[in-house]
mmCIF file of C-alpha atoms in Angstrom:
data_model
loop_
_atom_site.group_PDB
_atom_site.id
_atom_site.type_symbol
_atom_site.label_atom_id
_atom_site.label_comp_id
_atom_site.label_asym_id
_atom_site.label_seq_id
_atom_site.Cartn_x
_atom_site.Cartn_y
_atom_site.Cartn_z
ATOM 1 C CA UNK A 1 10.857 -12.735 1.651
ATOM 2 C CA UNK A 2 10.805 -11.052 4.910
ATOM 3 C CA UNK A 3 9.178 -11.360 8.266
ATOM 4 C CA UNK A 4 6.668 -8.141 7.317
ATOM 5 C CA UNK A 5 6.366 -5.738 4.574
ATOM 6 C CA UNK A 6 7.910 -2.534 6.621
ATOM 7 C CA UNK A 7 10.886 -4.950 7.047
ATOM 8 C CA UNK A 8 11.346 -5.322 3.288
ATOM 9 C CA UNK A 9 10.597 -1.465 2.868
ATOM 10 C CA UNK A 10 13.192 -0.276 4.745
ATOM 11 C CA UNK A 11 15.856 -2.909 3.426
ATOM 12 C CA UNK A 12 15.052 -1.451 0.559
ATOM 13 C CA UNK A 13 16.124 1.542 1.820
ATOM 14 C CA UNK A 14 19.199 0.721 3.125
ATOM 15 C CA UNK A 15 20.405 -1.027 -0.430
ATOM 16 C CA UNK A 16 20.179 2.886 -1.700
ATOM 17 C CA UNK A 17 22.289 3.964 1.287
ATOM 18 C CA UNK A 18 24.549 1.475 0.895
ATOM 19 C CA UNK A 19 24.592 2.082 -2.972
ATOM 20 C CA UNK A 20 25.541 5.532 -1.839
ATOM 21 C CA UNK A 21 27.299 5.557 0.940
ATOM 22 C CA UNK A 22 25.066 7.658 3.107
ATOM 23 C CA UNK A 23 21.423 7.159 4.456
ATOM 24 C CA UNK A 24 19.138 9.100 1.875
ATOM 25 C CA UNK A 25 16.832 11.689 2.417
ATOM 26 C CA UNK A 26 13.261 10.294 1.388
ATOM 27 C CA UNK A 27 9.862 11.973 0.204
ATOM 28 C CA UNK A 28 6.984 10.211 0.856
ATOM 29 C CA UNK A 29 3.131 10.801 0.243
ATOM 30 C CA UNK A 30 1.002 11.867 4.188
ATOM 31 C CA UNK A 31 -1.908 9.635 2.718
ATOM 32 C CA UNK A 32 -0.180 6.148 3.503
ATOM 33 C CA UNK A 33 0.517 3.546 5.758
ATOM 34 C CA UNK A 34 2.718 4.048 8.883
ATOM 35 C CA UNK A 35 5.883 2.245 7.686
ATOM 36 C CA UNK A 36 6.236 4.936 5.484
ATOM 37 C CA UNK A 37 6.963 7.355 7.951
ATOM 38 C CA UNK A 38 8.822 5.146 11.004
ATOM 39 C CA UNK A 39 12.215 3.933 11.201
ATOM 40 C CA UNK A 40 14.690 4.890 8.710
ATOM 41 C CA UNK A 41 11.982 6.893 7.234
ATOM 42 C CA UNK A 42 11.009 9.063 10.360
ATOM 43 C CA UNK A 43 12.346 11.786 9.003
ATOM 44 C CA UNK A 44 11.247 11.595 5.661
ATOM 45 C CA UNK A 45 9.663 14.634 4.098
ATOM 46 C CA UNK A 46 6.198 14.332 3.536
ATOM 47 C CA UNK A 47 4.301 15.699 1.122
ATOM 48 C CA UNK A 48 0.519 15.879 0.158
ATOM 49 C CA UNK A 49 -1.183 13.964 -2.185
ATOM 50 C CA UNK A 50 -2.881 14.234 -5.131
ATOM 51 C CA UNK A 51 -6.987 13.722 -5.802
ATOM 52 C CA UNK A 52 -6.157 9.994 -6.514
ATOM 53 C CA UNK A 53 -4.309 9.425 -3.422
ATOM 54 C CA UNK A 54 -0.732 9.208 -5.033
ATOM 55 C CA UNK A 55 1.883 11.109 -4.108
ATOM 56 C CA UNK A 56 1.253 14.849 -5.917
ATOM 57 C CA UNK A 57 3.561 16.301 -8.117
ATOM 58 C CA UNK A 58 2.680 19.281 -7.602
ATOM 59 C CA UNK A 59 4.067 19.585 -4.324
ATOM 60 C CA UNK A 60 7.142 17.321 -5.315
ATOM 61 C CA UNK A 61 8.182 19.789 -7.875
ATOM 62 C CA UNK A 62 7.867 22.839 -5.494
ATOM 63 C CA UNK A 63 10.734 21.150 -3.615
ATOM 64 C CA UNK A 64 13.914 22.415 -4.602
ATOM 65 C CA UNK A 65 15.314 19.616 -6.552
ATOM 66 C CA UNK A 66 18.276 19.135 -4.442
ATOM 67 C CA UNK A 67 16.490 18.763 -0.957
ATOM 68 C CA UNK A 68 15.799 15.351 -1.572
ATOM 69 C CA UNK A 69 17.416 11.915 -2.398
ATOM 70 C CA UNK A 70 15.011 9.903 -3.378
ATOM 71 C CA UNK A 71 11.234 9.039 -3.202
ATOM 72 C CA UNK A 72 9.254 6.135 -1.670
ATOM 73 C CA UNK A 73 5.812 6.131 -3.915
ATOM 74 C CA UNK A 74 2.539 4.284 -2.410
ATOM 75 C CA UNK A 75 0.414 2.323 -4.616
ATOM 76 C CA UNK A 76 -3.160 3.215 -3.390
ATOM 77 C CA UNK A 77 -4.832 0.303 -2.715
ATOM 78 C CA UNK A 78 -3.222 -1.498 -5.144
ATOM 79 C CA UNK A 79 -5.288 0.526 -7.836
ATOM 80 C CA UNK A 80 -2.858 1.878 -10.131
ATOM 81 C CA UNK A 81 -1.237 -0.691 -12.717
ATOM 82 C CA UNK A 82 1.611 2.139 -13.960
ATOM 83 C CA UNK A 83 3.552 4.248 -11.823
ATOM 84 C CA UNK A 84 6.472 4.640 -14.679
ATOM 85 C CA UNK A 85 5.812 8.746 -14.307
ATOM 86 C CA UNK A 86 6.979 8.629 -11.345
ATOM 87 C CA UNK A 87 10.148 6.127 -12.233
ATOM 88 C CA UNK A 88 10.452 8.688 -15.262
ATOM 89 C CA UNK A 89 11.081 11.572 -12.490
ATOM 90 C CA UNK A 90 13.706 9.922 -11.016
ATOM 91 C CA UNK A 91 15.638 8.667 -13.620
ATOM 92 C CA UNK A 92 15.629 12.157 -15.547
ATOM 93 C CA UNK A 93 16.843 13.653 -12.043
ATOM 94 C CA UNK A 94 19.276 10.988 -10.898
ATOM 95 C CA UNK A 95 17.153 10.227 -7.341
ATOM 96 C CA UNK A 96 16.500 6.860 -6.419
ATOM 97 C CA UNK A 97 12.907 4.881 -6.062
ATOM 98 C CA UNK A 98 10.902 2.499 -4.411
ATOM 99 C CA UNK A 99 7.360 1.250 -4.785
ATOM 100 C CA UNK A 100 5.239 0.316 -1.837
ATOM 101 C CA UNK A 101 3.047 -2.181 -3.531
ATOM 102 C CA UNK A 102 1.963 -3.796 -0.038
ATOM 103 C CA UNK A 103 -1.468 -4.178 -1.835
ATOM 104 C CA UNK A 104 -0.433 -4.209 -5.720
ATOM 105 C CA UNK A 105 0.312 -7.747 -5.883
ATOM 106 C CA UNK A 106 -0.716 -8.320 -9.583
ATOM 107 C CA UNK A 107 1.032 -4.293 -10.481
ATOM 108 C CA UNK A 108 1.947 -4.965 -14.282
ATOM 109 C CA UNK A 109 4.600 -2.273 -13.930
ATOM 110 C CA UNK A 110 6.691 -5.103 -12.585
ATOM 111 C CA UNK A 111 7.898 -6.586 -15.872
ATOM 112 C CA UNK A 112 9.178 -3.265 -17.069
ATOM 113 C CA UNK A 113 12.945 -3.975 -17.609
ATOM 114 C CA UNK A 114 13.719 -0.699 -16.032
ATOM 115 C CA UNK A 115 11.575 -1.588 -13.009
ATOM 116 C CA UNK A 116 11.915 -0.238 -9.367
ATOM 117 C CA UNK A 117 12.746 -1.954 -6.010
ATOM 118 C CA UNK A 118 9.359 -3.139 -4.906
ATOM 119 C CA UNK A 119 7.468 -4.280 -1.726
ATOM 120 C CA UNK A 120 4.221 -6.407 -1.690
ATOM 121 C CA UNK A 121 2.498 -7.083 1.684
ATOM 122 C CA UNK A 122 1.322 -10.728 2.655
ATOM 123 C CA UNK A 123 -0.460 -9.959 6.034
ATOM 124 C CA UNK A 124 -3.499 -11.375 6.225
ATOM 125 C CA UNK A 125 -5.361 -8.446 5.518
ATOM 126 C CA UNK A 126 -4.644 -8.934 1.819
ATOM 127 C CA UNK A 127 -6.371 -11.027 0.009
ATOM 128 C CA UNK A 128 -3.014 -12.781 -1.065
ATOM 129 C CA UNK A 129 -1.738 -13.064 2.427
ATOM 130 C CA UNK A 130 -1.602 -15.191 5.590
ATOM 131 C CA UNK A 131 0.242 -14.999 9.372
ATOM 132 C CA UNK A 132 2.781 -12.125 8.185
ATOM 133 C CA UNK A 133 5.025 -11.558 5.766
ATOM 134 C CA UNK A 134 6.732 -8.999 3.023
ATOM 135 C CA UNK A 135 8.303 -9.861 -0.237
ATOM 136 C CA UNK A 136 10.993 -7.699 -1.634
ATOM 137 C CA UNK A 137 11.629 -7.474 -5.663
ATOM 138 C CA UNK A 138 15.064 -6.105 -6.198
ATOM 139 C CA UNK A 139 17.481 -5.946 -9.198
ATOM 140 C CA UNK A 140 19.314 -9.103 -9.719
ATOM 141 C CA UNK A 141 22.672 -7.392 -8.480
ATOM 142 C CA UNK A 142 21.465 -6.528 -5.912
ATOM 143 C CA UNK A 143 19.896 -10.210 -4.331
ATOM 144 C CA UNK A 144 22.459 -11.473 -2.497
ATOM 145 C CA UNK A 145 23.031 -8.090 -0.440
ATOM 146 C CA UNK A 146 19.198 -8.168 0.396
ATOM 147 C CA UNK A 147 19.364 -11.831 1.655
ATOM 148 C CA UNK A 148 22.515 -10.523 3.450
ATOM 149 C CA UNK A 149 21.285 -7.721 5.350
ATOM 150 C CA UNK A 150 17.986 -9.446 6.479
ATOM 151 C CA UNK A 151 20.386 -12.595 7.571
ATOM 152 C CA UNK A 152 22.311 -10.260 10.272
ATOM 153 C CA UNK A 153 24.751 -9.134 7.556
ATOM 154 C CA UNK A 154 26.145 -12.611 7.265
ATOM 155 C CA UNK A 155 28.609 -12.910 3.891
ATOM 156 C CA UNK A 156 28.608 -9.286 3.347
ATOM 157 C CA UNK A 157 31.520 -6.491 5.250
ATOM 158 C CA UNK A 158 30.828 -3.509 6.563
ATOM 159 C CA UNK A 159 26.487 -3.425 6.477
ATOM 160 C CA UNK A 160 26.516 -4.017 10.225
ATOM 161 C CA UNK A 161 24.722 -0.910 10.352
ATOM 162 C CA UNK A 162 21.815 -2.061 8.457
ATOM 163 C CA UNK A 163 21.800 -5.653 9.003
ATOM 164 C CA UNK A 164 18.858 -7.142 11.024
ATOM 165 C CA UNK A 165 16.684 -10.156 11.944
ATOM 166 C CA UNK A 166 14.042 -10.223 9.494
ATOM 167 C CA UNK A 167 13.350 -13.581 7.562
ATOM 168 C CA UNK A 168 10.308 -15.072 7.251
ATOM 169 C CA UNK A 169 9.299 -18.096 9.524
ATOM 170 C CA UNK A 170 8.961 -21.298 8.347
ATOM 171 C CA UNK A 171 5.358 -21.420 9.633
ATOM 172 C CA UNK A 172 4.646 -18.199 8.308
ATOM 173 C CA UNK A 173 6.028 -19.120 4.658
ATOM 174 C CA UNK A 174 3.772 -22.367 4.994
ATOM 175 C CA UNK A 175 0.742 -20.113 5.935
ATOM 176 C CA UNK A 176 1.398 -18.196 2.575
ATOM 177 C CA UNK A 177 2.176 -20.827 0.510
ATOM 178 C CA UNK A 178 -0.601 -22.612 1.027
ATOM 179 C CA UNK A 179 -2.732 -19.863 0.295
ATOM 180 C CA UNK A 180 -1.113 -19.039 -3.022
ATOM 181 C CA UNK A 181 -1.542 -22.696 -3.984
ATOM 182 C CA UNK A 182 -5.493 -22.024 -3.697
ATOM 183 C CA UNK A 183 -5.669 -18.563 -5.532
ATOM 184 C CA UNK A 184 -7.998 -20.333 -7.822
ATOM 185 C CA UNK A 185 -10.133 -21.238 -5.220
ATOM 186 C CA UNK A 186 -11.240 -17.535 -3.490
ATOM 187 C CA UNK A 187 -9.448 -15.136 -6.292
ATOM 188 C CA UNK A 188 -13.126 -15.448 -8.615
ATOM 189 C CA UNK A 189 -14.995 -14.576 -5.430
ATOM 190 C CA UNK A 190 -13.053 -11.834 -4.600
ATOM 191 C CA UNK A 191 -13.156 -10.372 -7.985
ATOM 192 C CA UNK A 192 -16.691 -10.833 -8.053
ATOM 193 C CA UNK A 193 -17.474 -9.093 -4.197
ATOM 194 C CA UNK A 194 -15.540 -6.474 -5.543
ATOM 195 C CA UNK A 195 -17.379 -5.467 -8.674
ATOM 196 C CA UNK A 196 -20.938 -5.666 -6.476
ATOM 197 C CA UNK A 197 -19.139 -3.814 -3.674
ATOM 198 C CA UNK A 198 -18.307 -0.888 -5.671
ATOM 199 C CA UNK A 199 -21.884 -1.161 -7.454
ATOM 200 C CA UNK A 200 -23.576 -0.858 -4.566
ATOM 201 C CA UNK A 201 -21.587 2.266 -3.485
ATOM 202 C CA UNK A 202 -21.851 4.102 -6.513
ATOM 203 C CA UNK A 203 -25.499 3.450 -6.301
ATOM 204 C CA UNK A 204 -25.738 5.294 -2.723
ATOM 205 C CA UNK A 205 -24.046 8.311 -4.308
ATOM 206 C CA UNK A 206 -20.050 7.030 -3.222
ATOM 207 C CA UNK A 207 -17.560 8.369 -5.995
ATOM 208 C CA UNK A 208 -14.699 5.820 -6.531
ATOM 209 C CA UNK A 209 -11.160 6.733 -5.868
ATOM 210 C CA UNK A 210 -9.939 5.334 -9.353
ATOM 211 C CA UNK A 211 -11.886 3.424 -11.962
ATOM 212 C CA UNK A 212 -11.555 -0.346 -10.528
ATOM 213 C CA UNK A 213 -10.791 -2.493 -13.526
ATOM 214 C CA UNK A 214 -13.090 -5.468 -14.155
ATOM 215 C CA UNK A 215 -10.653 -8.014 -13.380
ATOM 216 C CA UNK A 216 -9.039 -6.584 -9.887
ATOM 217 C CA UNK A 217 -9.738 -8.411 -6.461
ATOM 218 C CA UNK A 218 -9.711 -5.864 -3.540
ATOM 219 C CA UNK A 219 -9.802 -6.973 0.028
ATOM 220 C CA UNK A 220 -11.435 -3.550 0.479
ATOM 221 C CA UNK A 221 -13.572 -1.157 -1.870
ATOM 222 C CA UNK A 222 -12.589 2.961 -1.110
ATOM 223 C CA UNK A 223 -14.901 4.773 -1.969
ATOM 224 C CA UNK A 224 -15.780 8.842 -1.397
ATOM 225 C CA UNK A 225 -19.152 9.700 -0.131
ATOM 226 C CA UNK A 226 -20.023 13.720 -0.249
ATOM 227 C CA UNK A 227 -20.771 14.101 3.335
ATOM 228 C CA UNK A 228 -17.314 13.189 6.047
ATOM 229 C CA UNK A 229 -17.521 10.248 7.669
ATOM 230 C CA UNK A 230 -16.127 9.913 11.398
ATOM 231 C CA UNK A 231 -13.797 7.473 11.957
ATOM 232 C CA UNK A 232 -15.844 7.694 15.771
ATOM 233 C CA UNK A 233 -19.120 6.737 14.430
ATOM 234 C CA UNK A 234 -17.975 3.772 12.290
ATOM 235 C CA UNK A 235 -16.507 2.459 15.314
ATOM 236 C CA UNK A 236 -20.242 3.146 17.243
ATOM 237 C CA UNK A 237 -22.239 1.301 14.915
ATOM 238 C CA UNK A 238 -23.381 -2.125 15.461
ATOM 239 C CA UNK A 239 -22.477 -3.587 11.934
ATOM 240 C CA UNK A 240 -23.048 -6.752 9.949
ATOM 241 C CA UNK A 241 -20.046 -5.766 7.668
ATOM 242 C CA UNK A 242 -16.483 -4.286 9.777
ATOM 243 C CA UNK A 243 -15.964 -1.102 7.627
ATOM 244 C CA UNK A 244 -12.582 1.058 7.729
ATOM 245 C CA UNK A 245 -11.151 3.947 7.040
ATOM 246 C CA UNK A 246 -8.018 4.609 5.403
ATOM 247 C CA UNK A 247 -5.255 6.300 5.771
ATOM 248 C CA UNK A 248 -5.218 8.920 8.877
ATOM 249 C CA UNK A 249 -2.604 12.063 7.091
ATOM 250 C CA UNK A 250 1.400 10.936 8.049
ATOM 251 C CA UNK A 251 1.486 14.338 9.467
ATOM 252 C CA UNK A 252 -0.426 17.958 9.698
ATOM 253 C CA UNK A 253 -1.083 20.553 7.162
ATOM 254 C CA UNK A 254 -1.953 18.294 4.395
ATOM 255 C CA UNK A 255 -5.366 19.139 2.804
ATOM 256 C CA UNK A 256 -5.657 16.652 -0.046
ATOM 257 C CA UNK A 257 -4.826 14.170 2.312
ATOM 258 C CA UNK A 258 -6.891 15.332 5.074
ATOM 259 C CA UNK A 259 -9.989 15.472 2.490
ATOM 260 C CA UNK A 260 -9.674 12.096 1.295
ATOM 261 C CA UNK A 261 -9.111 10.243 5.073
ATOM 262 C CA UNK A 262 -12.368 12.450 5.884
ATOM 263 C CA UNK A 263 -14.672 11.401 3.108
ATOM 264 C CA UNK A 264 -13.263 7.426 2.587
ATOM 265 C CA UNK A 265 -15.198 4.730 3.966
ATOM 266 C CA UNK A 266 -13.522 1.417 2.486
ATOM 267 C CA UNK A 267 -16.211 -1.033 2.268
ATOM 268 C CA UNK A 268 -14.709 -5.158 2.882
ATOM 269 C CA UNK A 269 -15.250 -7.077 -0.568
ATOM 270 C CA UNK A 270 -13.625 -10.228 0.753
ATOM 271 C CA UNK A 271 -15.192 -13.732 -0.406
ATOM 272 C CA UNK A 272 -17.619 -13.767 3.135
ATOM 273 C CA UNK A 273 -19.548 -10.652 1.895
ATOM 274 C CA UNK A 274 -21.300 -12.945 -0.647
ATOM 275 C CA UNK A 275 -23.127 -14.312 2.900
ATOM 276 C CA UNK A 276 -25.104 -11.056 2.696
ATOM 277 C CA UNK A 277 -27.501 -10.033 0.248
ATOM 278 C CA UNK A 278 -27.514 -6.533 -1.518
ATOM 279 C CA UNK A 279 -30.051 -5.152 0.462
ATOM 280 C CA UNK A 280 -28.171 -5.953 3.650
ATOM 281 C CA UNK A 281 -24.907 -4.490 2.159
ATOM 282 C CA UNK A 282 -26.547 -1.458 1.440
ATOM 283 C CA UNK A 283 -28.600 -1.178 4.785
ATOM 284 C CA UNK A 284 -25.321 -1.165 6.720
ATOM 285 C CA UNK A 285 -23.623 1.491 4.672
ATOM 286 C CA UNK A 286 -26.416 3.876 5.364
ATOM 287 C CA UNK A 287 -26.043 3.441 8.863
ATOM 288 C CA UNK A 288 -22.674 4.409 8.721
ATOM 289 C CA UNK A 289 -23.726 7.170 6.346
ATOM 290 C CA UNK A 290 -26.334 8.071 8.481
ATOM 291 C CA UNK A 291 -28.615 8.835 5.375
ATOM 292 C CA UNK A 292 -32.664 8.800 4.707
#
């Protein structure tokens, strides 16, 4: 575990360049958080996405094949339960891999004995999560480097380069603990604010990003509406629910991306919104909307 989830991300990282001996040249997706595209991964090539939000293939395989190293692949929401085509790519081409799973933190990919490195988020924006805090799922060989370099490189030689301050608090580990130890308790809740959530939307026209699954908890529904939304007016309106709007394009000239940040409104589906009754949820996403 690690202080935050950007922390684990880009330890990740450096376990490839130190696999390697060089710092790799990443690809990652412009519709995605900003620890994609900070740090080690400032210079990362980014690329558009597809109509799901996922890194697009498309314009991966329009890269020539040797411009890259490897390729740092978002899990949208936490939506997608297999990423393996994207593992598949690598392999096949000898480039390396990592999932951001900040919000996949029941991805069934995981017990796939070929697995990637992985990140999971605990902030407390995810359901999952308290205080802050990042978990990092890495091959078995490669453990005790991982608990090396976030330990100021103690017990390992030569990753002074890499090595940093980043393990998790003892208050912030009891913060998450105790919230794991009472999944039973608000998982059901969120499961079930999710499934009205994205009812509700789809009944006001909203298209879903990806079929959600019966059994997934979201903190946050996305869903497309026809007409753009403006990140300006959900921020004027007086609202009973806190709506938001994600993810602003990593960087310019990327239409997919720039089509889905403009039509998105992700609607909360935390265990509070059963305080409001469907009418009310409804009322306050056609204010945002600004429909008749």
């Amino acid at each position: 575990m690690c202080k935050s989830a950007t922390d684990a991300l880009f330890v990740a990282c450096y376990l490839k360049a130190i696999a390697t001996g060089k710092p790799l040249r990443w690809v990652v997706s412009g519709y995605g958080f900003f620890s994609t595209h900070i740090g080690c991964l400032a210079n990362s090539l980014v690329l558009d996405c597809d109509e799901q939000g996922l890194l697009s293939f498309e314009a991966l395989k329009a890269l020539p094949i040797d411009a890259w190293d490897g390729m740092v692949v978002t899990n949208m929401f936490g939506l997608f339960d297999d990423l393996s085509e994207y593992n598949d790519f690598c392999r096949i081409h000898g480039k390396a891999i990592i999932i951001d799973n900040a919000l996949g933190f029941c991805y069934p990919g995981r017990q796939n004995s070929d697995a990637p490195d992985e990140v999971i988020s605990f902030h407390q924006t995810k359901p999952w999560g308290m205080g802050e805090g990042g978990c990092l799922i890495v091959n078995k060989t490669e453990q005790a480097l991982a608990k090396s370099l976030i330990n100021f490189g103690v017990e390992s030689s030569n990753t002074q380069v890499y090595a940093m301050n980043s393990k998790l608090s003892d208050f912030d580990s009891a913060l998450i603990l105790q919230r794991l130890l009472h999944i039973d308790d608000w998982l059901p809740l969120y499961r079930q604010q999710t499934q009205r959530v994205k009812t509700i939307a789809q009944a006001l026209g909203g298209r879903l990003l990806v079929d959600i699954a019966d059994d997934k908890f979201l903190g946050h529904v996305p869903v497309l509406f026809p007409k753009p939304i403006s990140a300006e007016r959900i921020a004027q309106q007086h609202q009973t629910i806190q709506f938001g709007k994600y993810y602003l394009p990593l960087a310019p000239g990327l239409p997919q991306a720039s089509a889905l940040y403009q039509h998105i409104l992700n609607i909360p589906s935390h265990s509070g919104m059963a305080m409001l009754t469907d009418a009310q949820i409804r009322d306050a996403i056609v204010g945002v909307l600004n429909l008749n």
